[in-house]
PDB file of C-alpha atoms and ligand atoms in Angstrom:
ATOM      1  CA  UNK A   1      -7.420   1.938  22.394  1.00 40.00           C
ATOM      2  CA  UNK A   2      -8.385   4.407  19.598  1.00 47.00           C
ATOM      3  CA  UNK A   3     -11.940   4.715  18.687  1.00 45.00           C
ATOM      4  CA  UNK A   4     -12.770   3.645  15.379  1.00 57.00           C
ATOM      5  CA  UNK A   5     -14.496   5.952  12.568  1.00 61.00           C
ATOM      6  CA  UNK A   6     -18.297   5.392  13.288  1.00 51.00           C
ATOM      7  CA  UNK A   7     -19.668   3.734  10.169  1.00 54.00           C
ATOM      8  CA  UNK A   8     -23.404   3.773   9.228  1.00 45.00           C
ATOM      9  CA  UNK A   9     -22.827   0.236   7.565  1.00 43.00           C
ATOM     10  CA  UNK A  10     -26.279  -0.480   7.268  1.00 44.00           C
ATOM     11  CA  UNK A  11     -28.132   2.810   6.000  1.00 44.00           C
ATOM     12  CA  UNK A  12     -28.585   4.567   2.575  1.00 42.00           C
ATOM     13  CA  UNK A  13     -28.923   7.936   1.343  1.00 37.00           C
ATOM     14  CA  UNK A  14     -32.883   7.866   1.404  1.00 38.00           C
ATOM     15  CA  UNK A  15     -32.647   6.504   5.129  1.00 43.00           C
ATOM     16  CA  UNK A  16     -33.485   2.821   4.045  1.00 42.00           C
ATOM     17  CA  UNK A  17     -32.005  -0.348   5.234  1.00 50.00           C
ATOM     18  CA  UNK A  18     -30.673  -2.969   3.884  1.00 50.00           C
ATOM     19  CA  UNK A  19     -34.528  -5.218   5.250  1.00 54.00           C
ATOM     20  CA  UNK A  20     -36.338  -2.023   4.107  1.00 48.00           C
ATOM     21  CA  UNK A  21     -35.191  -2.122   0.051  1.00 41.00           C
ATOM     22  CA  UNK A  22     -36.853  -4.702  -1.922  1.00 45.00           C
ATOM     23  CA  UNK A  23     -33.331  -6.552  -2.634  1.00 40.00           C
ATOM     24  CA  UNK A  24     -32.237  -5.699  -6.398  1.00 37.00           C
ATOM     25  CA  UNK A  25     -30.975  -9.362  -7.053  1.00 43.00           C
ATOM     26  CA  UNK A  26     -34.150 -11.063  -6.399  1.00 40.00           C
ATOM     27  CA  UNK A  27     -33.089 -14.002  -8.330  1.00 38.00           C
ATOM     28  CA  UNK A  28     -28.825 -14.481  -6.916  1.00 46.00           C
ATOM     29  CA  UNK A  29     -29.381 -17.203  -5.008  1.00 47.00           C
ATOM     30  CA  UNK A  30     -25.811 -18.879  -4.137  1.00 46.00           C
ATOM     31  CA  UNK A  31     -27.000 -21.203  -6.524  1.00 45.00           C
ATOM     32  CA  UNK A  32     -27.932 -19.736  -9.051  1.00 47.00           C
ATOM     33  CA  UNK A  33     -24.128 -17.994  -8.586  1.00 47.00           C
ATOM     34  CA  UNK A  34     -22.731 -20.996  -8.720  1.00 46.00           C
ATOM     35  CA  UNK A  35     -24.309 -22.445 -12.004  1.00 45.00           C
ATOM     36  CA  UNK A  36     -22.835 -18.718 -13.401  1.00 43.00           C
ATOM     37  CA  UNK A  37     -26.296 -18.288 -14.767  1.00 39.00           C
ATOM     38  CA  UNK A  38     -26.753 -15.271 -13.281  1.00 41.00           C
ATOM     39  CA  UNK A  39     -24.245 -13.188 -14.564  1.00 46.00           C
ATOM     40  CA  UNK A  40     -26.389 -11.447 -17.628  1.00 46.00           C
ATOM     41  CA  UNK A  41     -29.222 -11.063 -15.046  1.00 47.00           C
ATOM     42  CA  UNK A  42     -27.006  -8.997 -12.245  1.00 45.00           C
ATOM     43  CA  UNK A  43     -25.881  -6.894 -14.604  1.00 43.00           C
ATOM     44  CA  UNK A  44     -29.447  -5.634 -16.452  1.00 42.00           C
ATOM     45  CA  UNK A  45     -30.994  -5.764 -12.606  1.00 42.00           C
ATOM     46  CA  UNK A  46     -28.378  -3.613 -11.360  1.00 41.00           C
ATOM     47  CA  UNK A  47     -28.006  -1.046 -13.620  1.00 39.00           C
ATOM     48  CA  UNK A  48     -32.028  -0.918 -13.586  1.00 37.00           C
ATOM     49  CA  UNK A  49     -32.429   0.191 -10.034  1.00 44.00           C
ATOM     50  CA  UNK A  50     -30.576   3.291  -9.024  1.00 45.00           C
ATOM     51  CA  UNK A  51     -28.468   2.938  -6.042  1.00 47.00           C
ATOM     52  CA  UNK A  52     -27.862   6.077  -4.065  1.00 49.00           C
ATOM     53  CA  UNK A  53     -24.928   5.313  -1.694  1.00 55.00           C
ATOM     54  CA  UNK A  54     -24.765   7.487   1.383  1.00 88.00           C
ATOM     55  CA  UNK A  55     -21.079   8.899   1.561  1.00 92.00           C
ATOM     56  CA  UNK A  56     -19.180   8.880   4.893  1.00 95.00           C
ATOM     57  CA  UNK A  57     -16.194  11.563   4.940  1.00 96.00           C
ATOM     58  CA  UNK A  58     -13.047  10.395   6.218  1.00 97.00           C
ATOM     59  CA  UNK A  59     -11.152  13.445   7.014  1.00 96.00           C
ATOM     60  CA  UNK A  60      -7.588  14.170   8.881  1.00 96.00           C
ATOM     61  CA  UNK A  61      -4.834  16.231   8.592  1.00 96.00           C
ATOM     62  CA  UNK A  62      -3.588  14.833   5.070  1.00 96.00           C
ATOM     63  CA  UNK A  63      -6.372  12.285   4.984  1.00 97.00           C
ATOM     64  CA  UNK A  64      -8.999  12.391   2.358  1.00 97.00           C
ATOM     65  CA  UNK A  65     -11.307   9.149   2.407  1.00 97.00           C
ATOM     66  CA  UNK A  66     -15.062   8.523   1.353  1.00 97.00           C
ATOM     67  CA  UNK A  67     -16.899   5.363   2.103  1.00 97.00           C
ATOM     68  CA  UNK A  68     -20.280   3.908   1.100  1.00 96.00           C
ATOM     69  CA  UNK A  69     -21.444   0.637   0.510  1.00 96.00           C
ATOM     70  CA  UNK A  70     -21.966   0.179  -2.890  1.00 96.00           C
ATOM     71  CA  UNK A  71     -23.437  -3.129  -3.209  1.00 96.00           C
ATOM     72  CA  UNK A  72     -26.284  -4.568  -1.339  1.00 95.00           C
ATOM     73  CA  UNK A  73     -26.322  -8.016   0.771  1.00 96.00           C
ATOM     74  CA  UNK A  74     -27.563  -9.866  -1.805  1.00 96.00           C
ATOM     75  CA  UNK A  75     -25.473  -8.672  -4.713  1.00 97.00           C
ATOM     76  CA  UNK A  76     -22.492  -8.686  -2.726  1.00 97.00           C
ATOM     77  CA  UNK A  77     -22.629 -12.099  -2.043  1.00 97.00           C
ATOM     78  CA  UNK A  78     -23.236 -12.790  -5.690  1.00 97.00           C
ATOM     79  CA  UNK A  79     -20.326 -11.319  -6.848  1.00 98.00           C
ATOM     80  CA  UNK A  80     -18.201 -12.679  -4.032  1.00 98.00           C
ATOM     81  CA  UNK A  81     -19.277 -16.383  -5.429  1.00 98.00           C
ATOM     82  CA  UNK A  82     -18.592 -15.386  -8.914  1.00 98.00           C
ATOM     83  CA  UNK A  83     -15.030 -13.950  -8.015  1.00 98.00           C
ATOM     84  CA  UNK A  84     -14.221 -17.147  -6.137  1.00 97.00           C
ATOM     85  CA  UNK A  85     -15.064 -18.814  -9.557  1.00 97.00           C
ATOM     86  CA  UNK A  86     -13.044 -17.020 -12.039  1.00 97.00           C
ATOM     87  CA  UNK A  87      -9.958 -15.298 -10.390  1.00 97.00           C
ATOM     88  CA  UNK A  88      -6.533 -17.042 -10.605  1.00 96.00           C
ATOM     89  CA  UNK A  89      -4.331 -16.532  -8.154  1.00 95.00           C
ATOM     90  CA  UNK A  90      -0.460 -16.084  -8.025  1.00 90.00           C
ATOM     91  CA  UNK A  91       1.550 -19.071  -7.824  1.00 84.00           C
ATOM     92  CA  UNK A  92       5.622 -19.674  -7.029  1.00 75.00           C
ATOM     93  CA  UNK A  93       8.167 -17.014  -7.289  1.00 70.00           C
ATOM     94  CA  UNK A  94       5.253 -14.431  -7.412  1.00 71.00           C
ATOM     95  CA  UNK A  95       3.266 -15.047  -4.370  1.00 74.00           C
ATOM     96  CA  UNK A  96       6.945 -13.507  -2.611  1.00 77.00           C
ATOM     97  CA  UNK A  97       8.058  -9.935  -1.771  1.00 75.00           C
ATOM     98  CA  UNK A  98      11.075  -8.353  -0.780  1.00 74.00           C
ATOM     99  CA  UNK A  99      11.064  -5.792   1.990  1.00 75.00           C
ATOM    100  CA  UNK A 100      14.757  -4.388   2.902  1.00 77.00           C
ATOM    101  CA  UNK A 101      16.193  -7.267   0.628  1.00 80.00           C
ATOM    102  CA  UNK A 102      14.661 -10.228   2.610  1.00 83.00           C
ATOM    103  CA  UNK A 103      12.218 -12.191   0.942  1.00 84.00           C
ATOM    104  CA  UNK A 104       8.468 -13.099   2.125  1.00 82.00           C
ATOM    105  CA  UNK A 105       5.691 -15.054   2.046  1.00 84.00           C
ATOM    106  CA  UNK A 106       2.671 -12.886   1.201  1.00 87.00           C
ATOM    107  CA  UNK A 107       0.576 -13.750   3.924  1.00 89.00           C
ATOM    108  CA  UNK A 108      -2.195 -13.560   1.567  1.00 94.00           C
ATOM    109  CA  UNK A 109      -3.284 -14.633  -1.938  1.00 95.00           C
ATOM    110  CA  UNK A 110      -3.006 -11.969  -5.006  1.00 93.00           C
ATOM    111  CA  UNK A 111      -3.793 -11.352  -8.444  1.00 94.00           C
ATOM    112  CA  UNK A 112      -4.227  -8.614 -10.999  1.00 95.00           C
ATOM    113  CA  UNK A 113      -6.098  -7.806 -13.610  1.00 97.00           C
ATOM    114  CA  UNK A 114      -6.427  -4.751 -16.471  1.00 97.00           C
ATOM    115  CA  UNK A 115      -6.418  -3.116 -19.991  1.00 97.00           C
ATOM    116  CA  UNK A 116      -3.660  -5.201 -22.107  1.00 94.00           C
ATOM    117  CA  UNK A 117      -0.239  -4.794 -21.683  1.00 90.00           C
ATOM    118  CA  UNK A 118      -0.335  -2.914 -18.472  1.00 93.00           C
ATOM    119  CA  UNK A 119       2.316  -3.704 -15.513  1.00 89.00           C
ATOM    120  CA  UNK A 120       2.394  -2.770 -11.606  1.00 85.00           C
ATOM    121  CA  UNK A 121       5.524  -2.847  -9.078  1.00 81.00           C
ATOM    122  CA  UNK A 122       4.006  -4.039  -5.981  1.00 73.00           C
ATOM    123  CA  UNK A 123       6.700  -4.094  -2.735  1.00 68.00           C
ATOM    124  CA  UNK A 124       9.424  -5.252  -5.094  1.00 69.00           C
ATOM    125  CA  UNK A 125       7.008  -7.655  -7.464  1.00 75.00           C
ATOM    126  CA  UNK A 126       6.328  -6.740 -10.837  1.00 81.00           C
ATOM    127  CA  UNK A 127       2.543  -7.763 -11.612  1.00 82.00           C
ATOM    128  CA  UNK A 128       1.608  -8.162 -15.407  1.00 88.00           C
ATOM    129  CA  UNK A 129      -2.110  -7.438 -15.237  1.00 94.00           C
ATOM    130  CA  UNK A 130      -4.703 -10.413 -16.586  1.00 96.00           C
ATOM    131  CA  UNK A 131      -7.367 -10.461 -19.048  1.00 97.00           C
ATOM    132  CA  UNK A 132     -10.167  -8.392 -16.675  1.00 98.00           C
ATOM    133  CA  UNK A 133     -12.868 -10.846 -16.204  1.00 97.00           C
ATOM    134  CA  UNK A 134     -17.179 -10.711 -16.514  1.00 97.00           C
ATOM    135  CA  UNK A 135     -17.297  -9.783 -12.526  1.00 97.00           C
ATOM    136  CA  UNK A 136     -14.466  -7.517 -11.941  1.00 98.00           C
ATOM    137  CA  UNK A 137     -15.390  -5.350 -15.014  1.00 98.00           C
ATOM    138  CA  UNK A 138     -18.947  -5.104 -13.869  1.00 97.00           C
ATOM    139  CA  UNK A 139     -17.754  -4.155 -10.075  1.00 98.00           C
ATOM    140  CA  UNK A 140     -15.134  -2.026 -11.744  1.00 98.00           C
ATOM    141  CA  UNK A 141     -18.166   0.487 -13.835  1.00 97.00           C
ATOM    142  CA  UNK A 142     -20.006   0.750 -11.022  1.00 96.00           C
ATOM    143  CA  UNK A 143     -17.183   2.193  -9.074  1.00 97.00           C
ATOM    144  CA  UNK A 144     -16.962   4.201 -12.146  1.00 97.00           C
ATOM    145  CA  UNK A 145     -20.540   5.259 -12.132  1.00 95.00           C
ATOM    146  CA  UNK A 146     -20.338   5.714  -8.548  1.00 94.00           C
ATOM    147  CA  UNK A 147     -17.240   8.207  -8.903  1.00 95.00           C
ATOM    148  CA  UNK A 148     -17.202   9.188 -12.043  1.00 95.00           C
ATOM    149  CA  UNK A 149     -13.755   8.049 -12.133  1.00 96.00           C
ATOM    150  CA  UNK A 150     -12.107   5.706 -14.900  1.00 97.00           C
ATOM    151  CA  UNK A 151      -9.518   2.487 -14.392  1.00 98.00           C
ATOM    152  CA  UNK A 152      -7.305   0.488 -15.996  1.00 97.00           C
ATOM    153  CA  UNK A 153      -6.045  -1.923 -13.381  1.00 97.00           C
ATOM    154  CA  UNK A 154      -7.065  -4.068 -10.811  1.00 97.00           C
ATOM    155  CA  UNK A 155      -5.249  -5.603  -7.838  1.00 95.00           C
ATOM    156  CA  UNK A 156      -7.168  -8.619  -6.006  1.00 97.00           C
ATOM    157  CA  UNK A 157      -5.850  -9.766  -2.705  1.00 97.00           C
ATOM    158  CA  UNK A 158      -7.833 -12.676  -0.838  1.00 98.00           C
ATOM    159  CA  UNK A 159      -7.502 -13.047   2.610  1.00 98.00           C
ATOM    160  CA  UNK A 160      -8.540 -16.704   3.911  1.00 97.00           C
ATOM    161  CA  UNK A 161      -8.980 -15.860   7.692  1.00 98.00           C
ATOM    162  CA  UNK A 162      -7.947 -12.906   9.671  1.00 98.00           C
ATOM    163  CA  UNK A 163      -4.376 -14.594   9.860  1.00 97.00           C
ATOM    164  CA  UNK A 164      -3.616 -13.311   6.516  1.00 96.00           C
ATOM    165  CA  UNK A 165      -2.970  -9.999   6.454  1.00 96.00           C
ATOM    166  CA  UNK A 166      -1.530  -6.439   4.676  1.00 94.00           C
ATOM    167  CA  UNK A 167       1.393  -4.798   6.385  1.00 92.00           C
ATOM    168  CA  UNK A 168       1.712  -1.273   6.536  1.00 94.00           C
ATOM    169  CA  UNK A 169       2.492   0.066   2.795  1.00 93.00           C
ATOM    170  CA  UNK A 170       1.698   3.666   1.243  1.00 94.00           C
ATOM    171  CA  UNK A 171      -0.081   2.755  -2.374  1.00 91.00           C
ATOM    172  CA  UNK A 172       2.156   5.792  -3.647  1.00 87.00           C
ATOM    173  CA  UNK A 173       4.213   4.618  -6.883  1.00 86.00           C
ATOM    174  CA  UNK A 174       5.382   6.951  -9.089  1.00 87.00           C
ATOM    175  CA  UNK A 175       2.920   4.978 -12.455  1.00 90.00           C
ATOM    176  CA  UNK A 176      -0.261   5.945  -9.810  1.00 92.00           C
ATOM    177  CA  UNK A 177      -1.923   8.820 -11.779  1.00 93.00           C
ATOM    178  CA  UNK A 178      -1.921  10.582  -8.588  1.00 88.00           C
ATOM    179  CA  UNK A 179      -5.333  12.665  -9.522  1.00 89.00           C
ATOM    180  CA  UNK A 180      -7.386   9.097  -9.308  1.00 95.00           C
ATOM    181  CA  UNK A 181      -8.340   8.040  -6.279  1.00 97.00           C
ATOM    182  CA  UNK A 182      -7.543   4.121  -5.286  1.00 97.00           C
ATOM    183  CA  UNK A 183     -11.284   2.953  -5.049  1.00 98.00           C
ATOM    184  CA  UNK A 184     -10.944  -0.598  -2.547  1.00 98.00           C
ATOM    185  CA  UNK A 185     -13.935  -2.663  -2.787  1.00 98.00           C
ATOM    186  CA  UNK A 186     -14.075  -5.458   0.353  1.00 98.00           C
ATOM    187  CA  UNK A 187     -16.297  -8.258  -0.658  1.00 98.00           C
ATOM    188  CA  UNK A 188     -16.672 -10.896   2.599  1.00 98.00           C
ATOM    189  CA  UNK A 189     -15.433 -11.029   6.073  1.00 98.00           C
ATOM    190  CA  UNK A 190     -15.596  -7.251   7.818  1.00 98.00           C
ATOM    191  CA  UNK A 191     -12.139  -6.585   8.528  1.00 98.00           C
ATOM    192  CA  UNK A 192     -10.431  -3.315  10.366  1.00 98.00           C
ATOM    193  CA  UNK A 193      -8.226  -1.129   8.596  1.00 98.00           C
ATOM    194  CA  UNK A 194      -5.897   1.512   9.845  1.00 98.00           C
ATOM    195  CA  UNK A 195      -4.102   4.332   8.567  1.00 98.00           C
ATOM    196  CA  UNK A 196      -1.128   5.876  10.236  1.00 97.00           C
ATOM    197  CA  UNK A 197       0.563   9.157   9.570  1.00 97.00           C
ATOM    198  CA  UNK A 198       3.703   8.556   8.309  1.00 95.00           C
ATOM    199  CA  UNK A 199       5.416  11.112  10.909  1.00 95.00           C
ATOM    200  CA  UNK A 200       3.962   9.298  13.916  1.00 93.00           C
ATOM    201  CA  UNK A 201       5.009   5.889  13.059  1.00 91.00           C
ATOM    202  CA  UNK A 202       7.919   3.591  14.926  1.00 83.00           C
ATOM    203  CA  UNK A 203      10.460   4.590  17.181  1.00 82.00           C
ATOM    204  CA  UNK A 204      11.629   7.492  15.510  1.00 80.00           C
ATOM    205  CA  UNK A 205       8.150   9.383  15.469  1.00 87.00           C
ATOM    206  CA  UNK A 206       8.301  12.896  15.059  1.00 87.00           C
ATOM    207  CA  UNK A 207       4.304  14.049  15.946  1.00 90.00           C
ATOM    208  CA  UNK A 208       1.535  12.008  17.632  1.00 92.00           C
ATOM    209  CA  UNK A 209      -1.370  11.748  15.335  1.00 94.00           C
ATOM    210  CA  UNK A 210      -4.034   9.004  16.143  1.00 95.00           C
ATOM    211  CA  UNK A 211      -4.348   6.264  14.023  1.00 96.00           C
ATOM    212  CA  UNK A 212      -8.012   6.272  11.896  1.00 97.00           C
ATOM    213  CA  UNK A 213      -9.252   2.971  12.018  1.00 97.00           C
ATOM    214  CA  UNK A 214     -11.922   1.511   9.893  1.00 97.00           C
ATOM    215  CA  UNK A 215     -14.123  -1.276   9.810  1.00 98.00           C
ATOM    216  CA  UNK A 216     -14.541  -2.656   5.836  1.00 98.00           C
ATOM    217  CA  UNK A 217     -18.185  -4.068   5.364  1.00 97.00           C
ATOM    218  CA  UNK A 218     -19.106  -6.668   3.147  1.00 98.00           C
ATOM    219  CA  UNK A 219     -19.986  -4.772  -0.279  1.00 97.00           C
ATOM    220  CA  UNK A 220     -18.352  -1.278   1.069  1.00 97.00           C
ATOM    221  CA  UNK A 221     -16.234   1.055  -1.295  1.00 97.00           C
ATOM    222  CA  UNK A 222     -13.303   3.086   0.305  1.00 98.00           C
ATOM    223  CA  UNK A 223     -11.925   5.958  -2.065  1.00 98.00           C
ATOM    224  CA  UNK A 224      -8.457   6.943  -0.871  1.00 98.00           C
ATOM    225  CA  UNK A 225      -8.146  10.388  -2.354  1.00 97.00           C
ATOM    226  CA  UNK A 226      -5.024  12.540  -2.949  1.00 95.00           C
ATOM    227  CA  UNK A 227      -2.946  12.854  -0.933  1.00 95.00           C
ATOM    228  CA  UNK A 228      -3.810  10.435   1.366  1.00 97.00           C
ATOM    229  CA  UNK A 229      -1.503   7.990   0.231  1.00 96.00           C
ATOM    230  CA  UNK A 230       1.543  10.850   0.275  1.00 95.00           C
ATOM    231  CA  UNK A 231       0.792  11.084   4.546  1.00 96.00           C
ATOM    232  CA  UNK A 232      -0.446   7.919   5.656  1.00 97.00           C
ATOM    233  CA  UNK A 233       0.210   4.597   5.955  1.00 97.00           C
ATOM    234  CA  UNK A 234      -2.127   1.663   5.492  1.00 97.00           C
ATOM    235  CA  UNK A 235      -2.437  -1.495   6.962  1.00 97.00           C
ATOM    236  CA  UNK A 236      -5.044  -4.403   6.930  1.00 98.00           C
ATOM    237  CA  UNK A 237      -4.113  -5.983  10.164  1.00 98.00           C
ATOM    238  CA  UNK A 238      -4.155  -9.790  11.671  1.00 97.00           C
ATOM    239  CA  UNK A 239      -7.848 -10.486  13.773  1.00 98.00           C
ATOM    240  CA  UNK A 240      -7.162 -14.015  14.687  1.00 97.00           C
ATOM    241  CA  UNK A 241     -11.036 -14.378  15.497  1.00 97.00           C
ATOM    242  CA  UNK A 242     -11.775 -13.282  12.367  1.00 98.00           C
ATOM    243  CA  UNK A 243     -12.843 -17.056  10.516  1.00 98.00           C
ATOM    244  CA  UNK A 244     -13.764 -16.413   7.298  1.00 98.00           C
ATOM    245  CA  UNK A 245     -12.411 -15.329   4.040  1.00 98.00           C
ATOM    246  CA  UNK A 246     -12.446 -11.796   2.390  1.00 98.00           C
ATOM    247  CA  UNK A 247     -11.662 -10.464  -0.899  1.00 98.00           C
ATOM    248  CA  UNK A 248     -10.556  -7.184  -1.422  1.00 98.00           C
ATOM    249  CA  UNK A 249     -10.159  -5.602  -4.578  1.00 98.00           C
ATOM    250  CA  UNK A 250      -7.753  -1.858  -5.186  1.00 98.00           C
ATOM    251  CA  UNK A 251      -9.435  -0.183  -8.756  1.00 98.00           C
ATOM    252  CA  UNK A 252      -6.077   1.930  -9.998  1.00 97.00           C
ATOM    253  CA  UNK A 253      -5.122   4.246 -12.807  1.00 97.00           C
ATOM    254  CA  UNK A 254      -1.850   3.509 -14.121  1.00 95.00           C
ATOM    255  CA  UNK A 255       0.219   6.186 -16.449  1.00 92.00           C
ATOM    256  CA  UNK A 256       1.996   4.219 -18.790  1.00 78.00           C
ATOM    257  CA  UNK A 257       3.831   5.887 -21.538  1.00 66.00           C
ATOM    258  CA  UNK A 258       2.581   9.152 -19.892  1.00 48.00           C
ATOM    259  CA  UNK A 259      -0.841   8.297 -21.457  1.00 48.00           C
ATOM    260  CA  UNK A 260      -3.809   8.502 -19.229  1.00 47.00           C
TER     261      UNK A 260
HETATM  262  O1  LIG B 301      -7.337  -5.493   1.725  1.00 77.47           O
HETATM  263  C1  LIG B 301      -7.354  -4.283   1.922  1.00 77.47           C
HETATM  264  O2  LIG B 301      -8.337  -3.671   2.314  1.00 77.47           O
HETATM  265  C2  LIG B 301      -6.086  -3.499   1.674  1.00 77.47           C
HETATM  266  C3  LIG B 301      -5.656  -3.524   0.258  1.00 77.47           C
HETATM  267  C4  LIG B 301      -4.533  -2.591  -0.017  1.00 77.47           C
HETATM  268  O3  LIG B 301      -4.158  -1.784   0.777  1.00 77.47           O
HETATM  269  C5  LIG B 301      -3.861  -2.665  -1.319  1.00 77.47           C
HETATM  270  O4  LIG B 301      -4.228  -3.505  -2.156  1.00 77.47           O
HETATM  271  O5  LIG B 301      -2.949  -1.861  -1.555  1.00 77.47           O
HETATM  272 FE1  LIG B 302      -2.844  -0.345  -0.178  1.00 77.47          FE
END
C-alpha cells in the first residue's frame, strides 16, 4: 500500500488552526444558508479578511500540483448548502459516456457552467456550459485571487456516497489552454485521489512509478499545473465507507476561436 502525500489539512500559513481563527462567516449558520440570505454577507465578509493559504507542493517526475485549503469550515459548508440549492444537474442522454464505443452510466451527477456560448467534450459528451451562478462565481474569484489565474468554465461533478466515482481520465483536450492550471475545489466528504503515470499503468506498463495519492479536504483547492495532465492519470476512486456526499468543482480555461 502506497503512502499517501502528507497533508497539513488543518493549518495555515501564519501557523493557525482552523479553532484558533475567529471564523470569517460568523453569521452562515446552515440556516441562514438555507433561507439564501446570506449570500451578500459571505461575499463582503470574505473578501474583508485576508486569507493566507499555506501551499503544499505536489511534485513528481512530470507532476506539478499545489494544494491549500482555501475556504474555512464554516464558509465551506456555506457554500456547499448554497451549491446544493442552485446547481442543476444533467438529466437523460447526457448523464452517459462512451468509452471504446460502449456507453455508461456516469456513476456520478454533472453539470457545467461558464462565460456564454462556451462548449466542453468530456469522454465523448459535449457539455454546453450554463449561466454561472451567485456561488460558483464567488468560489470561482477567489481561486482567481488565490492564483492569479482567470476562467471561463466550470465543470461540477457531485458524488452522493463513495460509490460514485471518477475513473481514470487525463483532463488533456486539445480547447484546455494548456498554460492554466485546472484549479479542483472539493466541497464535502474527504475523498482520496490518485494520479498514475501514464507509462506505469495496466498490463502493458513500461516503468514503475508509484502512484501519488491524495486525500481532498472539505474546502481544499488542488491546482494541477502543466504538464501534469500530459503524464498522469487521474482518478477519484470508489470508498464504499465513505457515506456522505461531495461536490467537486474543475475551474478551466477554454480556447475557443483561439481567443483566450
Ligand atoms: O472529483 C474530483 O476530484 C475529480 C474531478 C476531475 O478529475 C474532473 O472533473 O476532471
Ligand atoms: Fe479530471
Amino acid at each position: 500500500m502506497d503512502a499517501f502525500v502528507s497533508q497539513s489539512r488543518k493549518r495555515y500559513i501564519d501557523g493557525t488552526t482552523d479553532e484558533q481563527r475567529e471564523p470569517v462567516l460568523k453569521k452562515c449558520k446552515e440556516e441562514e444558508c438555507n433561507q439564501g440570505i446570506v449570500k451578500e454577507d459571505v461575499k463582503e465578509k470574505a473578501y474583508l479578511t485576508e486569507f493566507s493559504q499555506s501551499w503544499q507542493k505536489i511534485e513528481a517526475e512530470g507532476l506539478d500540483c499545489d494544494y491549500a485549503l482555501l475556504f474555512p469550515k464554516e464558509e465551506a459548508d456555506c457554500l456547499y448548502t448554497q451549491l446544493e440549492e442552485e446547481v442543476v444537474y444533467l438529466t437523460g442522454d447526457k448523464t452517459k459516456i462512451q468509452v471504446f464505443g460502449k456507453v455508461y452510466n456516469v456513476p456520478r451527477k454533472q453539470a457545467s457552467c461558464g462565460d456564454a456560448g462556451l462548449t466542453y467534450t468530456y469522454s465523448g459528451v459535449s457539455l454546453q456550459a450554463s449561466p454561472w451562478t451567485p456561488t460558483l462565481e464567488y468560489i470561482r474569484d477567489a481561486v482567481t485571487k488565490a492564483t492569479g489565474q482567470t476562467f471561463n468554465f466550470v465543470l461540477i461533478n457531485r458524488y452522493k456516497d463513495g460509490h460514485d466515482h471518477m475513473g481514470e481520465h487525463r483532463d488533456d483536450e486539445r480547447e484546455l489552454d494548456p498554460l492554466c492550471p485546472i484549479a479542483s475545489v472539493s466541497l464535502g466528504a474527504v475523498r482520496d485521489f490518485v494520479f498514475r503515470h501514464r507509462e506505469s499503468r495496466g498490463k502493458q506498463r513500461r516503468r514503475q512509478i508509484n502512484p501519488v495519492k491524495l486525500e481532498l479536504a472539505h474546502g481544499s483547492l488542488l491546482l494541477m499545473n502543466s504538464p501534469t495532465n500530459t503524464h498522469w492519470y487521474h482518478s477519484l476512486p470508489a470508498r464504499k465507507r465513505v457515506l456522505t456526499p461531495r461536490i467537486n468543482l474543475t475551474f478551466r480555461r477554454i480556447l475557443q476561436d483561439g481567443k483566450k
